[in-house]
Short mmCIF file of C-alpha atoms in Angstrom, two decimals:
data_model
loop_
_atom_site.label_atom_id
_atom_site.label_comp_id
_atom_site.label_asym_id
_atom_site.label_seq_id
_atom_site.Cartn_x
_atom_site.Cartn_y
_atom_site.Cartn_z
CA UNK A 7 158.42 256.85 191.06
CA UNK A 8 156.19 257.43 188.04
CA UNK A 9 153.21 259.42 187.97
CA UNK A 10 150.15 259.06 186.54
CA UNK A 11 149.63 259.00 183.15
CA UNK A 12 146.86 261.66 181.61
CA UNK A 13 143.93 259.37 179.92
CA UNK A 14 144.73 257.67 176.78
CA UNK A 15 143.70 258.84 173.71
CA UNK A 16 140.12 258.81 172.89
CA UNK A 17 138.58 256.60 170.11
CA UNK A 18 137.84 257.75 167.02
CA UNK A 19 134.73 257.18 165.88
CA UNK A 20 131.32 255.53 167.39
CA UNK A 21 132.36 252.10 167.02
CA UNK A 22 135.72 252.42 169.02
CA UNK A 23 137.52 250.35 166.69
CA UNK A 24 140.10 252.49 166.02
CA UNK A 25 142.63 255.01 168.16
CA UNK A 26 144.23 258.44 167.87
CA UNK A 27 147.75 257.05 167.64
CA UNK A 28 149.13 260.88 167.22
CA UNK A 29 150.81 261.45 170.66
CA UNK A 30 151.50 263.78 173.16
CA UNK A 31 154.74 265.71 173.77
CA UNK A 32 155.49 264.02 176.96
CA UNK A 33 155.45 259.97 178.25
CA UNK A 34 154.41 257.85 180.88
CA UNK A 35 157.76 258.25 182.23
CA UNK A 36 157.11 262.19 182.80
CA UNK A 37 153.53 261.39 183.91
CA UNK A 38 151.58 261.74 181.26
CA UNK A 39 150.56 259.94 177.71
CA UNK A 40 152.35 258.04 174.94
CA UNK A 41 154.75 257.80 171.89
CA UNK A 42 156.69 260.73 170.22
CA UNK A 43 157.01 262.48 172.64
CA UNK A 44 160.14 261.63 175.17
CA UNK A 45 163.01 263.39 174.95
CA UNK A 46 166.48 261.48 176.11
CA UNK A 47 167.74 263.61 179.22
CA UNK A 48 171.25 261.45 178.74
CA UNK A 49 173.90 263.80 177.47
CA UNK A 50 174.85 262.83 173.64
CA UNK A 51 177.78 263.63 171.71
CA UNK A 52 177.02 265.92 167.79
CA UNK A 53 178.27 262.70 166.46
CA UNK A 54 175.67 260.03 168.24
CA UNK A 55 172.07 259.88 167.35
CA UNK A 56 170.26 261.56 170.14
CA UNK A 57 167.97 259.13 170.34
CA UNK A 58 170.00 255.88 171.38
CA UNK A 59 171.91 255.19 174.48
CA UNK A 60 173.26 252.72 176.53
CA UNK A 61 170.31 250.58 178.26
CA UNK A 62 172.61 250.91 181.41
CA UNK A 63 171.80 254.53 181.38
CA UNK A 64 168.36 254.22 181.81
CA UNK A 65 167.88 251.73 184.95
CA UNK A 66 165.87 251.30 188.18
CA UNK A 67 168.09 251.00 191.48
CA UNK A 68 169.21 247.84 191.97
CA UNK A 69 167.72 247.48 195.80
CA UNK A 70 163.77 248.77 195.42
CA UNK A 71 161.93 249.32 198.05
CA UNK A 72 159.49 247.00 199.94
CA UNK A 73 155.84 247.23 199.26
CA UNK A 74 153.28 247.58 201.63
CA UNK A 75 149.98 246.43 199.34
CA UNK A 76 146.54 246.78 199.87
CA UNK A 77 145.03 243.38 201.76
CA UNK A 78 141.87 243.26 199.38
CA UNK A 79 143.31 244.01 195.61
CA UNK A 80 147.43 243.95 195.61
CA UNK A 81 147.78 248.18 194.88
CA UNK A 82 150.42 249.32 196.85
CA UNK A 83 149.73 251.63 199.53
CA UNK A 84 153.04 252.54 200.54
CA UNK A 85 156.70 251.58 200.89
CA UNK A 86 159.44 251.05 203.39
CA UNK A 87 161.57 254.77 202.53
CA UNK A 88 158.63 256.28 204.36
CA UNK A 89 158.16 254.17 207.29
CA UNK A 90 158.24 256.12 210.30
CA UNK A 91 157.54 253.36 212.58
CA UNK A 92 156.26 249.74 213.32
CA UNK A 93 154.15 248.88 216.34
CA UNK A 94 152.46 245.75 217.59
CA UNK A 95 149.20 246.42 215.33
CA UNK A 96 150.16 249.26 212.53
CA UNK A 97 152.90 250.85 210.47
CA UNK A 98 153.16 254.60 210.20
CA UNK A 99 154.31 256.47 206.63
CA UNK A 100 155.15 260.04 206.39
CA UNK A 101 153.61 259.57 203.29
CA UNK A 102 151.25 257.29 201.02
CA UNK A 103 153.18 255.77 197.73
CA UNK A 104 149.97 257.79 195.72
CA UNK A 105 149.07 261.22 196.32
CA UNK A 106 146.61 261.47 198.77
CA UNK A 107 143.60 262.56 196.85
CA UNK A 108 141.80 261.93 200.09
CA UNK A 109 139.26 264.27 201.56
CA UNK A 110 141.47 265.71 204.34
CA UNK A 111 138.57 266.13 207.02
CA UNK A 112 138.18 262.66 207.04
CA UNK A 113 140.91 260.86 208.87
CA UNK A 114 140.21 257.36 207.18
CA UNK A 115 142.90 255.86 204.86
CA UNK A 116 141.31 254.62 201.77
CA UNK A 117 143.18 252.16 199.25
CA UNK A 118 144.18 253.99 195.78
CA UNK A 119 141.82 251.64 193.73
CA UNK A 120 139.59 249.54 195.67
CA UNK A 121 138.43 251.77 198.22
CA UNK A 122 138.75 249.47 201.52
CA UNK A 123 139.79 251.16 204.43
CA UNK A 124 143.59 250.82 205.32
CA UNK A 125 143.95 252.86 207.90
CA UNK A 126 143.65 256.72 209.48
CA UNK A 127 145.82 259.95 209.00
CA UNK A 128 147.05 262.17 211.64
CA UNK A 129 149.59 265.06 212.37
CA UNK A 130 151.10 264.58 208.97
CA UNK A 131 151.30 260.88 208.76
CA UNK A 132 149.83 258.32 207.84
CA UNK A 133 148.89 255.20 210.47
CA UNK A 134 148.14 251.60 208.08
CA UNK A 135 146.42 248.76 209.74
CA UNK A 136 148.50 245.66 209.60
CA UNK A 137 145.50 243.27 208.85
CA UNK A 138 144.69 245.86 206.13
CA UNK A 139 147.97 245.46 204.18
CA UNK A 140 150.79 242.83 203.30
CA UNK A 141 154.31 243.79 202.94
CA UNK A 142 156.08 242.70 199.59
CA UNK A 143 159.63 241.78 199.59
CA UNK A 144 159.78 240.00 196.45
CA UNK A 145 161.50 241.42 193.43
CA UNK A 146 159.40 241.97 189.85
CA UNK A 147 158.24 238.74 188.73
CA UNK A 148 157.88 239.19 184.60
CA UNK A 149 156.85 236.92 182.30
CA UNK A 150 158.37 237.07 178.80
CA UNK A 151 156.40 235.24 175.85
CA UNK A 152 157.01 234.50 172.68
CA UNK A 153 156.78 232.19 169.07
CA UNK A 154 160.18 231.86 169.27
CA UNK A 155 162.96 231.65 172.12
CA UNK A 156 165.30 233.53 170.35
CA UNK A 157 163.38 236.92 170.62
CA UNK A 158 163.13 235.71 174.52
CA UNK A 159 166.41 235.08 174.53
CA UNK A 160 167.79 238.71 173.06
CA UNK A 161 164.92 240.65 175.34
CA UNK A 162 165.85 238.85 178.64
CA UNK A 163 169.24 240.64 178.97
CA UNK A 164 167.97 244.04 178.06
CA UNK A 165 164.95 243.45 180.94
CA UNK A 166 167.26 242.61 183.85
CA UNK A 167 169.93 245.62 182.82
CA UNK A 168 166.32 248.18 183.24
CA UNK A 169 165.49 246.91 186.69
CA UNK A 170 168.00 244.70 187.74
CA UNK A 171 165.62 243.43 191.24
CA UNK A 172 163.54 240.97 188.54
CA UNK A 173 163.34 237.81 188.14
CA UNK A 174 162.73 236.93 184.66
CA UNK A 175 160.77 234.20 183.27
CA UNK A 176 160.37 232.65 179.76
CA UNK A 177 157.28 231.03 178.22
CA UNK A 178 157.73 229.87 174.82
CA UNK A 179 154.28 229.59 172.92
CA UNK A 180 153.06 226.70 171.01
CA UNK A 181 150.82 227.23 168.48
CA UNK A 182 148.30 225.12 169.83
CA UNK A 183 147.79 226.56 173.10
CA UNK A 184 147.14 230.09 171.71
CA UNK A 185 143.67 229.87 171.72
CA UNK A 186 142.00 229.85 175.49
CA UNK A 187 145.12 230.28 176.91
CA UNK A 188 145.24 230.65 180.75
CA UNK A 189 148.41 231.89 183.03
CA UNK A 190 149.53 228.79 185.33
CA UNK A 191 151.68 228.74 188.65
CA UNK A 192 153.05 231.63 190.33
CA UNK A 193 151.53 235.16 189.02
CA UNK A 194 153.53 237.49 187.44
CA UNK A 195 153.28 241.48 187.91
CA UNK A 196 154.41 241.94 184.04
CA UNK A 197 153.51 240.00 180.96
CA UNK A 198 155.94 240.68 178.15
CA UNK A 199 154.81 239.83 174.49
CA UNK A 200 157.25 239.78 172.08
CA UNK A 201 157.06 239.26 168.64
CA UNK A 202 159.29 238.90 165.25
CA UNK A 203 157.85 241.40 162.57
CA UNK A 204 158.07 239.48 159.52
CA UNK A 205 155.34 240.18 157.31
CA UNK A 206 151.97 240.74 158.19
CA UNK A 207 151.41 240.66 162.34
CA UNK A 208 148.47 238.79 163.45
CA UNK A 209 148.49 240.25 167.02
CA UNK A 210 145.20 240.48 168.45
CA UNK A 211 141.29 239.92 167.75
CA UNK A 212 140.18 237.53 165.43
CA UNK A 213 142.94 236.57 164.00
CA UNK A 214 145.17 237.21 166.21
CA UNK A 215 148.13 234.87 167.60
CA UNK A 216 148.28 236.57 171.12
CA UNK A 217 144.62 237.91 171.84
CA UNK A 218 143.91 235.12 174.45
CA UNK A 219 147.31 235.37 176.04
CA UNK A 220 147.39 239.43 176.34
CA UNK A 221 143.79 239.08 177.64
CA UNK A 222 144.70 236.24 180.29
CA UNK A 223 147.38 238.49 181.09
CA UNK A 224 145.83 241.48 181.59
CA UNK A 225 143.07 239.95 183.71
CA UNK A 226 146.01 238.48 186.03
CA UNK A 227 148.37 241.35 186.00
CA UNK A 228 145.19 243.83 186.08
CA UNK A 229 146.64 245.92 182.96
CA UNK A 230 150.57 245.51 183.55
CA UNK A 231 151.38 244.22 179.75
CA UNK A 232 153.86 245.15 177.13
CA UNK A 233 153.70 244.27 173.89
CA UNK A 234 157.57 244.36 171.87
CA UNK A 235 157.77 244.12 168.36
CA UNK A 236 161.17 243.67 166.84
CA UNK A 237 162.45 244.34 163.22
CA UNK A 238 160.28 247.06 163.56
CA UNK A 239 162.09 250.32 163.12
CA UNK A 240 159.41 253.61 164.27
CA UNK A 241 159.58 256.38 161.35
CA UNK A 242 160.46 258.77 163.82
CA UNK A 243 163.37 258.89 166.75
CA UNK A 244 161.27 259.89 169.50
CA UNK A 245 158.49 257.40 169.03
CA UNK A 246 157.93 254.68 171.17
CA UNK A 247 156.28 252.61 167.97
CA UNK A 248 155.83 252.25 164.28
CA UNK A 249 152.66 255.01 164.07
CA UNK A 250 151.75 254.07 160.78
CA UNK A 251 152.01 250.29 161.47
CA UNK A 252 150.27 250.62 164.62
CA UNK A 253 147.23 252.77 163.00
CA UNK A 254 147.16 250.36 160.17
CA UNK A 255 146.68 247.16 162.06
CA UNK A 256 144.07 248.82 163.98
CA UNK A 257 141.95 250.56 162.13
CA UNK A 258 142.73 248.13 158.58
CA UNK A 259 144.24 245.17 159.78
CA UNK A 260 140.79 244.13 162.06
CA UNK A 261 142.92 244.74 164.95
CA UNK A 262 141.61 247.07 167.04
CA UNK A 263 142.39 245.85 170.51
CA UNK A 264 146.51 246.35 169.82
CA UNK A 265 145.54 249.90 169.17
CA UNK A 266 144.33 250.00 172.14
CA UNK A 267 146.87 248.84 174.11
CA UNK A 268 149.47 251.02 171.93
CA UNK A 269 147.27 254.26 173.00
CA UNK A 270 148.11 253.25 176.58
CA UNK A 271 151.80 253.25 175.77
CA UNK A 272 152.16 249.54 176.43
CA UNK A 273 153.50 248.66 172.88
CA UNK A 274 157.18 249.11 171.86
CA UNK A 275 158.46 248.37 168.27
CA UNK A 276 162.18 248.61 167.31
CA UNK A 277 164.88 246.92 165.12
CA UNK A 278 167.75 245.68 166.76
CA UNK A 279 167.79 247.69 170.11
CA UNK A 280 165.50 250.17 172.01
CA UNK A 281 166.14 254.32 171.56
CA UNK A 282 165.95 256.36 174.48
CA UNK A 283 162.55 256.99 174.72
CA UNK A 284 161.56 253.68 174.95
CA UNK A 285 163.99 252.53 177.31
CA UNK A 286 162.65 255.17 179.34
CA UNK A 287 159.00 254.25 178.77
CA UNK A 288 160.25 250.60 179.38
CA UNK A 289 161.08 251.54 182.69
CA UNK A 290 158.50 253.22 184.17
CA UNK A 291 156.02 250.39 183.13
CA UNK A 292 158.01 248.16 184.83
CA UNK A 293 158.03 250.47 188.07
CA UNK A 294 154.61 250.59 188.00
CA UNK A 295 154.44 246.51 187.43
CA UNK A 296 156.77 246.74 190.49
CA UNK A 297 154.65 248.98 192.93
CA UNK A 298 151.27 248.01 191.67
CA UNK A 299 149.79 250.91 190.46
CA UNK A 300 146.40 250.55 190.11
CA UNK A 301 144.77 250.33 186.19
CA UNK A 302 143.89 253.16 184.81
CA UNK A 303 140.35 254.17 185.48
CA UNK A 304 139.55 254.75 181.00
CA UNK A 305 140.80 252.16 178.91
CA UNK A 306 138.31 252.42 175.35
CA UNK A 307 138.71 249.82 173.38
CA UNK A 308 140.19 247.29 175.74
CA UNK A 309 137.69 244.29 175.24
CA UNK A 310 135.55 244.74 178.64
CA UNK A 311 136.08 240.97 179.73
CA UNK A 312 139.85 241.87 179.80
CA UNK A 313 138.90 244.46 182.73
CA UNK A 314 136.31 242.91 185.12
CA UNK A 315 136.73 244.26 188.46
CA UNK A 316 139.27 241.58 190.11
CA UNK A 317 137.33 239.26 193.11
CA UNK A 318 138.41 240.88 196.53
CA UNK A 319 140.12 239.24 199.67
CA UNK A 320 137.21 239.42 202.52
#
């Protein structure tokens, strides 16, 4: 399972409009930050660039386990490969999906992000209250939005070959319901955005096509978005995006908020297929979609309405 990823870079500047897009050496994949900085750990021929491979080398299991989430906020807690046992009124883990941070002289279980008590620790493992958590059976729910169906159409494939226990859902955009957009029906854990690089990209902010739908869904999916743009080719193998593109919308463009979310290693750019590195970075954002990690506790420069504090379950 994924770690956690060190804090995102730090604005520049007192304004936090704009983003150190120069990135570590290692990914969200290896537990850490963003960008150039994966290396493909798929054997490559002299002859093959080393950083493209097949997507089917880079994939989740296709049987995940079940989630045992947090009643009050969704974060899971832990999952059924370390269930010990099941009794009338708890489940007992030999260990917690996080690392227990916990303060090991008290025996209370506290949930990862909201801090309600899930249940008590003792002799090595860990005893959850069944009216303090739900267990999830369902696969990843994602939703995939776009312009145009075509670019839903050519990412769909390449989603359900990554983590095959998905169910995929597309959401063309019109136009006319950019603009207070809100998330209907059945909630997703990931919100894809893809987009068509043809000129100038009007992502976020002001001007922005998407601004009300990433924000929407990153209220709903508490942080668990991806940006994709296509026809988009990063200047270097290893990178996960475009720098230059990425620091020029941002800090130029009067688009601050996408450099945001690119500092958090939730924006991919490519031309016609994913390297490596991304499919790897792909991956582990959908794991964490999948077990509910809980948001990372910095986020500067994501606009602070995005990340209210979601309204517990009493």
């Amino acid at each position: 399972m994924p770690a956690e990823p060190r804090p995102p870079p730090n604005p520049s500047g007192a304004s936090g409009a704009s983003f150190d897009l120069v990135s570590p050496d290692d990914c969200i994949a290896g537990g850490t930050g963003i960008s150039r900085q994966a290396r493909p750990d798929v054997a490559v021929s002299d002859t093959e660039s080393p950083a493209r491979t097949s997507p089917g080398a880079v994939r989740a299991p296709t049987q995940m386990p079940a989630r045992y989430v947090c009643f009050a906020c969704g974060v899971c807690v832990a999952t059924s490969d370390s269930l010990v046992d099941a009794r009338d009124d708890v489940v007992v883990f030999s260990r917690l999906h996080s690392p227990d941070a916990g303060d090991k002289a008290n025996r209370t279980v506290m949930c990862p992000d909201c801090d309600q008590a899930v249940g008590t620790r003792a002799d090595g493992t860990y005893i959850l209250r069944k009216e303090r958590i739900e267990q999830r059976l369902e696969k990843l729910e994602i939703l995939v939005c776009s312009l145009k169906q075509q670019e839903i159409t050519e990412l769909t494939p390449l989603l359900r070959d990554v983590f095959p226990h998905c169910n995929v859902h597309p959401k063309t955009l019109a136009k006319a319901e950019l603009r207070g957009f809100q998330l209907t029906g059945h909630r997703p854990d990931l919100v894809v955005v893809v987009h068509r690089n043809e000129g100038r990209a009007l992502l976020t902010d002001r001007n922005g096509f998407y601004h009300d739908v990433l924000g929407n869904a990153w209220q709903t999916t508490r942080g668990n978005v991806l940006v994709v743009l296509t026809k988009t080719e990063p200047k270097a193998e290893a990178d996960l995006f475009d720098t230059s593109l990425l620091k020029s919308l941002s800090t130029q463009g009067d688009q601050p908020t996408i450099g945001a979310i690119s500092a958090l290693g939730r924006v991919l750019t490519w031309g016609s297929a994913p390297s490596t590195p991304q499919l790897q970075q792909l991956l582990a954002l959908m794991m964490k979609a999948y077990f509910r990690e809980p948001p990372p506790a910095h986020a500067p420069g994501i606009p602070g309405q995005w990340i209210k504090p979601p309204i517990l379950k009493q």
